[in-house]
mmCIF file of C-alpha atoms in Angstrom:
data_model
loop_
_atom_site.group_PDB
_atom_site.id
_atom_site.type_symbol
_atom_site.label_atom_id
_atom_site.label_comp_id
_atom_site.label_asym_id
_atom_site.label_seq_id
_atom_site.Cartn_x
_atom_site.Cartn_y
_atom_site.Cartn_z
ATOM 1 C CA MET A 1 0.191 0.007 0.071
ATOM 2 C CA CYS A 2 2.694 2.382 0.983
ATOM 3 C CA VAL A 3 4.440 1.896 -2.809
ATOM 4 C CA TYR A 4 1.191 2.485 -4.307
ATOM 5 C CA ILE A 5 0.698 5.823 -2.341
ATOM 6 C CA ALA A 6 4.302 6.507 -3.570
ATOM 7 C CA PHE A 7 3.726 6.106 -6.949
ATOM 8 C CA ILE A 8 0.280 7.983 -6.824
ATOM 9 C CA GLU A 9 2.587 10.750 -5.749
ATOM 10 C CA MET A 10 5.120 10.676 -8.076
ATOM 11 C CA VAL A 11 2.468 10.853 -10.693
ATOM 12 C CA TYR A 12 1.191 14.051 -9.043
ATOM 13 C CA ASP A 13 4.502 15.798 -9.138
ATOM 14 C CA LEU A 14 5.600 14.790 -12.472
ATOM 15 C CA MET A 15 1.862 16.063 -13.895
ATOM 16 C CA ASP A 16 2.640 19.375 -11.774
ATOM 17 C CA MET A 17 6.022 19.776 -13.993
ATOM 18 C CA ILE A 18 4.326 19.014 -17.049
ATOM 19 C CA VAL A 19 1.885 21.576 -16.508
ATOM 20 C CA VAL A 20 4.521 23.926 -15.428
ATOM 21 C CA ILE A 21 6.361 23.055 -18.371
ATOM 22 C CA TRP A 22 3.420 23.337 -20.891
ATOM 23 C CA GLU A 23 2.143 26.622 -19.274
ATOM 24 C CA VAL A 24 5.884 28.262 -19.506
ATOM 25 C CA ASN A 25 5.952 27.345 -23.305
ATOM 26 C CA PHE A 26 2.326 28.030 -24.310
ATOM 27 C CA SER A 27 2.287 31.666 -22.982
ATOM 28 C CA GLY A 28 6.001 32.072 -24.625
ATOM 29 C CA VAL A 29 4.113 31.207 -27.737
ATOM 30 C CA VAL A 30 1.094 33.564 -27.611
ATOM 31 C CA ILE A 31 2.869 36.324 -26.105
#
């Protein structure tokens, strides 16, 4: 169970990083 929770946290961290990178690239293209 602990491994499952750690995996979920890792996925959330990865998603946050992807969103930040996407926002930076998108704003750079638009503005």
